[in-house]
Amino acid sequence: MAGALGYHSTDPDRGARLRFHVKPGSYDTAGLIEILEQMKVLHRGEKVVLVWDGLSAHWSRAMRARVAEQDWLTLERLPAYAPELNPVELLWSSLQKRELANLVGDHLADVADATEQGIQRINTNQQLPWSFLAHTGLTIHPPHPPNLRKDQ
């Protein structure tokens, strides 16, 4: 399962959003390139900055070559051994404590369904996705997302 958490820096009122992708087996470079192609369609020409951890498939030669051909995509790398800087780690933690806690599914679809319910729960709470981003301590723009402004 792969997850992404993002927001529109030019239109923060659109809110932070979560996305996830499920596939049998593990993710390799080819599988992640397929996801990038889906992202390209989803974002319809918008510029995207993707912050990835050090997974080898994220930084393989084939991946770097593919990304170099994309004018809509910029990759940034998280430091090694820094899960506290990855907002998706907070997403997984939230799902594991609620929807996936003690879940014994017979099929991958059971886990995917529970995860989708959790993502819907998080996406309907305007503050929770922003809190995952803000908790990392990384500089995000706008510095105070609309639903976490200090003056409210």
mmCIF file of N, CA and C in Angstrom, residues 13-84:
data_model
loop_
_atom_site.group_PDB
_atom_site.id
_atom_site.type_symbol
_atom_site.label_atom_id
_atom_site.label_comp_id
_atom_site.label_asym_id
_atom_site.label_seq_id
_atom_site.Cartn_x
_atom_site.Cartn_y
_atom_site.Cartn_z
ATOM 1 N N ASP A 13 -7.104 26.825 0.322
ATOM 2 C CA ASP A 13 -8.482 26.631 0.765
ATOM 3 C C ASP A 13 -9.078 25.334 0.221
ATOM 4 N N ARG A 14 -8.430 24.742 -0.782
ATOM 5 C CA ARG A 14 -8.896 23.456 -1.297
ATOM 6 C C ARG A 14 -8.612 22.347 -0.291
ATOM 7 N N GLY A 15 -7.774 22.632 0.685
ATOM 8 C CA GLY A 15 -7.505 21.671 1.748
ATOM 9 C C GLY A 15 -6.436 20.646 1.395
ATOM 10 N N ALA A 16 -5.936 20.007 2.425
ATOM 11 C CA ALA A 16 -4.979 18.911 2.248
ATOM 12 C C ALA A 16 -5.776 17.656 1.914
ATOM 13 N N ARG A 17 -5.209 16.785 1.092
ATOM 14 C CA ARG A 17 -5.905 15.574 0.664
ATOM 15 C C ARG A 17 -4.988 14.368 0.768
ATOM 16 N N LEU A 18 -5.604 13.233 1.034
ATOM 17 C CA LEU A 18 -4.896 11.965 1.089
ATOM 18 C C LEU A 18 -5.258 11.127 -0.119
ATOM 19 N N ARG A 19 -4.306 10.366 -0.585
ATOM 20 C CA ARG A 19 -4.521 9.395 -1.657
ATOM 21 C C ARG A 19 -3.804 8.118 -1.251
ATOM 22 N N PHE A 20 -4.307 6.992 -1.744
ATOM 23 C CA PHE A 20 -3.580 5.757 -1.511
ATOM 24 C C PHE A 20 -3.758 4.822 -2.675
ATOM 25 N N HIS A 21 -2.860 3.872 -2.770
ATOM 26 C CA HIS A 21 -2.842 2.906 -3.862
ATOM 27 C C HIS A 21 -2.519 1.548 -3.259
ATOM 28 N N VAL A 22 -3.241 0.529 -3.693
ATOM 29 C CA VAL A 22 -3.035 -0.827 -3.177
ATOM 30 C C VAL A 22 -2.723 -1.746 -4.342
ATOM 31 N N LYS A 23 -1.752 -2.621 -4.138
ATOM 32 C CA LYS A 23 -1.451 -3.648 -5.128
ATOM 33 C C LYS A 23 -0.862 -4.853 -4.410
ATOM 34 N N PRO A 24 -1.074 -6.028 -4.959
ATOM 35 C CA PRO A 24 -0.456 -7.219 -4.359
ATOM 36 C C PRO A 24 1.064 -7.150 -4.512
ATOM 37 N N GLY A 25 1.770 -7.702 -3.566
ATOM 38 C CA GLY A 25 3.230 -7.711 -3.647
ATOM 39 C C GLY A 25 3.818 -6.392 -3.191
ATOM 40 N N SER A 26 5.069 -6.209 -3.516
ATOM 41 C CA SER A 26 5.750 -4.986 -3.097
ATOM 42 C C SER A 26 5.845 -4.007 -4.259
ATOM 43 N N TYR A 27 6.160 -2.781 -3.936
ATOM 44 C CA TYR A 27 6.311 -1.749 -4.950
ATOM 45 C C TYR A 27 7.738 -1.770 -5.476
ATOM 46 N N ASP A 28 7.846 -1.734 -6.787
ATOM 47 C CA ASP A 28 9.146 -1.618 -7.426
ATOM 48 C C ASP A 28 9.106 -0.379 -8.311
ATOM 49 N N THR A 29 10.182 -0.123 -8.997
ATOM 50 C CA THR A 29 10.253 1.073 -9.831
ATOM 51 C C THR A 29 9.134 1.109 -10.868
ATOM 52 N N ALA A 30 8.895 0.006 -11.560
ATOM 53 C CA ALA A 30 7.854 -0.030 -12.597
ATOM 54 C C ALA A 30 6.479 0.290 -12.006
ATOM 55 N N GLY A 31 6.167 -0.279 -10.846
ATOM 56 C CA GLY A 31 4.886 -0.011 -10.203
ATOM 57 C C GLY A 31 4.740 1.443 -9.786
ATOM 58 N N LEU A 32 5.826 2.028 -9.288
ATOM 59 C CA LEU A 32 5.771 3.427 -8.879
ATOM 60 C C LEU A 32 5.679 4.368 -10.081
ATOM 61 N N ILE A 33 6.301 3.992 -11.181
ATOM 62 C CA ILE A 33 6.171 4.798 -12.395
ATOM 63 C C ILE A 33 4.724 4.793 -12.866
ATOM 64 N N GLU A 34 4.047 3.650 -12.752
ATOM 65 C CA GLU A 34 2.620 3.598 -13.095
ATOM 66 C C GLU A 34 1.818 4.562 -12.226
ATOM 67 N N ILE A 35 2.139 4.620 -10.945
ATOM 68 C CA ILE A 35 1.444 5.535 -10.046
ATOM 69 C C ILE A 35 1.711 6.981 -10.451
ATOM 70 N N LEU A 36 2.941 7.278 -10.836
ATOM 71 C CA LEU A 36 3.249 8.640 -11.288
ATOM 72 C C LEU A 36 2.430 9.010 -12.529
ATOM 73 N N GLU A 37 2.232 8.058 -13.410
ATOM 74 C CA GLU A 37 1.404 8.317 -14.599
ATOM 75 C C GLU A 37 -0.038 8.620 -14.198
ATOM 76 N N GLN A 38 -0.534 7.912 -13.186
ATOM 77 C CA GLN A 38 -1.880 8.189 -12.682
ATOM 78 C C GLN A 38 -1.940 9.574 -12.042
ATOM 79 N N MET A 39 -0.888 9.935 -11.307
ATOM 80 C CA MET A 39 -0.826 11.266 -10.693
ATOM 81 C C MET A 39 -0.845 12.359 -11.755
ATOM 82 N N LYS A 40 -0.130 12.127 -12.844
ATOM 83 C CA LYS A 40 -0.076 13.115 -13.925
ATOM 84 C C LYS A 40 -1.473 13.385 -14.466
ATOM 85 N N VAL A 41 -2.249 12.336 -14.665
ATOM 86 C CA VAL A 41 -3.619 12.491 -15.153
ATOM 87 C C VAL A 41 -4.470 13.195 -14.099
ATOM 88 N N LEU A 42 -4.335 12.785 -12.857
ATOM 89 C CA LEU A 42 -5.119 13.348 -11.767
ATOM 90 C C LEU A 42 -4.872 14.842 -11.598
ATOM 91 N N HIS A 43 -3.620 15.260 -11.743
ATOM 92 C CA HIS A 43 -3.265 16.663 -11.503
ATOM 93 C C HIS A 43 -3.309 17.521 -12.762
ATOM 94 N N ARG A 44 -3.582 16.922 -13.911
ATOM 95 C CA ARG A 44 -3.841 17.637 -15.166
ATOM 96 C C ARG A 44 -2.928 18.829 -15.413
ATOM 97 N N GLY A 45 -1.641 18.601 -15.434
ATOM 98 C CA GLY A 45 -0.702 19.655 -15.785
ATOM 99 C C GLY A 45 -0.264 20.546 -14.647
ATOM 100 N N GLU A 46 -0.829 20.370 -13.470
ATOM 101 C CA GLU A 46 -0.381 21.162 -12.326
ATOM 102 C C GLU A 46 1.022 20.718 -11.930
ATOM 103 N N LYS A 47 1.792 21.634 -11.382
ATOM 104 C CA LYS A 47 3.123 21.308 -10.881
ATOM 105 C C LYS A 47 2.976 20.541 -9.575
ATOM 106 N N VAL A 48 3.772 19.490 -9.429
ATOM 107 C CA VAL A 48 3.730 18.656 -8.234
ATOM 108 C C VAL A 48 5.149 18.509 -7.695
ATOM 109 N N VAL A 49 5.293 18.703 -6.384
ATOM 110 C CA VAL A 49 6.541 18.401 -5.693
ATOM 111 C C VAL A 49 6.254 17.172 -4.851
ATOM 112 N N LEU A 50 7.000 16.127 -5.094
ATOM 113 C CA LEU A 50 6.806 14.862 -4.401
ATOM 114 C C LEU A 50 7.993 14.646 -3.474
ATOM 115 N N VAL A 51 7.703 14.498 -2.186
ATOM 116 C CA VAL A 51 8.743 14.280 -1.184
ATOM 117 C C VAL A 51 8.728 12.811 -0.831
ATOM 118 N N TRP A 52 9.823 12.138 -1.125
ATOM 119 C CA TRP A 52 9.921 10.702 -0.925
ATOM 120 C C TRP A 52 10.998 10.355 0.086
ATOM 121 N N ASP A 53 10.798 9.213 0.728
ATOM 122 C CA ASP A 53 11.835 8.683 1.611
ATOM 123 C C ASP A 53 12.892 7.978 0.764
ATOM 124 N N GLY A 54 13.772 7.239 1.393
ATOM 125 C CA GLY A 54 14.907 6.644 0.698
ATOM 126 C C GLY A 54 14.671 5.280 0.090
ATOM 127 N N LEU A 55 13.426 4.838 -0.061
ATOM 128 C CA LEU A 55 13.161 3.544 -0.678
ATOM 129 C C LEU A 55 13.922 3.455 -1.999
ATOM 130 N N SER A 56 14.618 2.359 -2.219
ATOM 131 C CA SER A 56 15.477 2.248 -3.407
ATOM 132 C C SER A 56 14.694 2.438 -4.708
ATOM 133 N N ALA A 57 13.460 1.968 -4.771
ATOM 134 C CA ALA A 57 12.654 2.139 -5.981
ATOM 135 C C ALA A 57 12.347 3.609 -6.254
ATOM 136 N N HIS A 58 12.331 4.445 -5.225
ATOM 137 C CA HIS A 58 12.086 5.868 -5.416
ATOM 138 C C HIS A 58 13.249 6.541 -6.147
ATOM 139 N N TRP A 59 14.444 6.003 -5.994
ATOM 140 C CA TRP A 59 15.645 6.684 -6.476
ATOM 141 C C TRP A 59 16.455 5.840 -7.457
ATOM 142 N N SER A 60 15.857 4.825 -8.027
ATOM 143 C CA SER A 60 16.565 3.982 -8.993
ATOM 144 C C SER A 60 16.931 4.794 -10.241
ATOM 145 N N ARG A 61 17.849 4.273 -11.023
ATOM 146 C CA ARG A 61 18.235 4.957 -12.266
ATOM 147 C C ARG A 61 17.033 5.135 -13.187
ATOM 148 N N ALA A 62 16.219 4.081 -13.304
ATOM 149 C CA ALA A 62 15.046 4.159 -14.181
ATOM 150 C C ALA A 62 14.071 5.223 -13.689
ATOM 151 N N MET A 63 13.883 5.320 -12.380
ATOM 152 C CA MET A 63 12.970 6.322 -11.825
ATOM 153 C C MET A 63 13.520 7.726 -12.069
ATOM 154 N N ARG A 64 14.793 7.927 -11.798
ATOM 155 C CA ARG A 64 15.380 9.260 -12.005
ATOM 156 C C ARG A 64 15.306 9.661 -13.471
ATOM 157 N N ALA A 65 15.533 8.697 -14.374
ATOM 158 C CA ALA A 65 15.442 8.991 -15.805
ATOM 159 C C ALA A 65 14.017 9.372 -16.191
ATOM 160 N N ARG A 66 13.048 8.643 -15.666
ATOM 161 C CA ARG A 66 11.643 8.920 -15.980
ATOM 162 C C ARG A 66 11.233 10.287 -15.452
ATOM 163 N N VAL A 67 11.614 10.599 -14.227
ATOM 164 C CA VAL A 67 11.242 11.880 -13.623
ATOM 165 C C VAL A 67 11.905 13.035 -14.367
ATOM 166 N N ALA A 68 13.119 12.832 -14.850
ATOM 167 C CA ALA A 68 13.820 13.887 -15.595
ATOM 168 C C ALA A 68 13.057 14.290 -16.856
ATOM 169 N N GLU A 69 12.229 13.392 -17.376
ATOM 170 C CA GLU A 69 11.421 13.676 -18.574
ATOM 171 C C GLU A 69 10.126 14.416 -18.250
ATOM 172 N N GLN A 70 9.799 14.563 -16.978
ATOM 173 C CA GLN A 70 8.519 15.137 -16.558
ATOM 174 C C GLN A 70 8.698 16.597 -16.156
ATOM 175 N N ASP A 71 8.064 17.517 -16.880
ATOM 176 C CA ASP A 71 8.181 18.927 -16.522
ATOM 177 C C ASP A 71 7.215 19.330 -15.411
ATOM 178 N N TRP A 72 6.290 18.481 -15.058
ATOM 179 C CA TRP A 72 5.286 18.779 -14.035
ATOM 180 C C TRP A 72 5.703 18.287 -12.652
ATOM 181 N N LEU A 73 6.779 17.499 -12.583
ATOM 182 C CA LEU A 73 7.126 16.802 -11.340
ATOM 183 C C LEU A 73 8.531 17.149 -10.867
ATOM 184 N N THR A 74 8.629 17.449 -9.572
ATOM 185 C CA THR A 74 9.912 17.658 -8.908
ATOM 186 C C THR A 74 9.974 16.701 -7.728
ATOM 187 N N LEU A 75 11.088 16.014 -7.569
ATOM 188 C CA LEU A 75 11.275 15.109 -6.436
ATOM 189 C C LEU A 75 12.194 15.742 -5.404
ATOM 190 N N GLU A 76 11.850 15.558 -4.145
ATOM 191 C CA GLU A 76 12.691 15.941 -3.018
ATOM 192 C C GLU A 76 12.850 14.712 -2.144
ATOM 193 N N ARG A 77 13.989 14.575 -1.521
ATOM 194 C CA ARG A 77 14.272 13.394 -0.715
ATOM 195 C C ARG A 77 14.314 13.742 0.765
ATOM 196 N N LEU A 78 13.613 12.939 1.546
ATOM 197 C CA LEU A 78 13.707 13.071 3.005
ATOM 198 C C LEU A 78 15.062 12.546 3.462
ATOM 199 N N PRO A 79 15.578 13.075 4.560
ATOM 200 C CA PRO A 79 16.831 12.515 5.094
ATOM 201 C C PRO A 79 16.629 11.068 5.519
ATOM 202 N N ALA A 80 17.716 10.325 5.525
ATOM 203 C CA ALA A 80 17.655 8.925 5.961
ATOM 204 C C ALA A 80 17.259 8.849 7.431
ATOM 205 N N TYR A 81 16.522 7.811 7.774
ATOM 206 C CA TYR A 81 16.132 7.538 9.162
ATOM 207 C C TYR A 81 15.429 8.724 9.804
ATOM 208 N N ALA A 82 14.481 9.310 9.088
ATOM 209 C CA ALA A 82 13.748 10.461 9.607
ATOM 210 C C ALA A 82 12.244 10.298 9.403
ATOM 211 N N PRO A 83 11.666 9.221 9.938
ATOM 212 C CA PRO A 83 10.224 9.029 9.739
ATOM 213 C C PRO A 83 9.396 10.153 10.353
ATOM 214 N N GLU A 84 9.953 10.864 11.313
ATOM 215 C CA GLU A 84 9.213 11.966 11.932
ATOM 216 C C GLU A 84 8.989 13.121 10.959
#
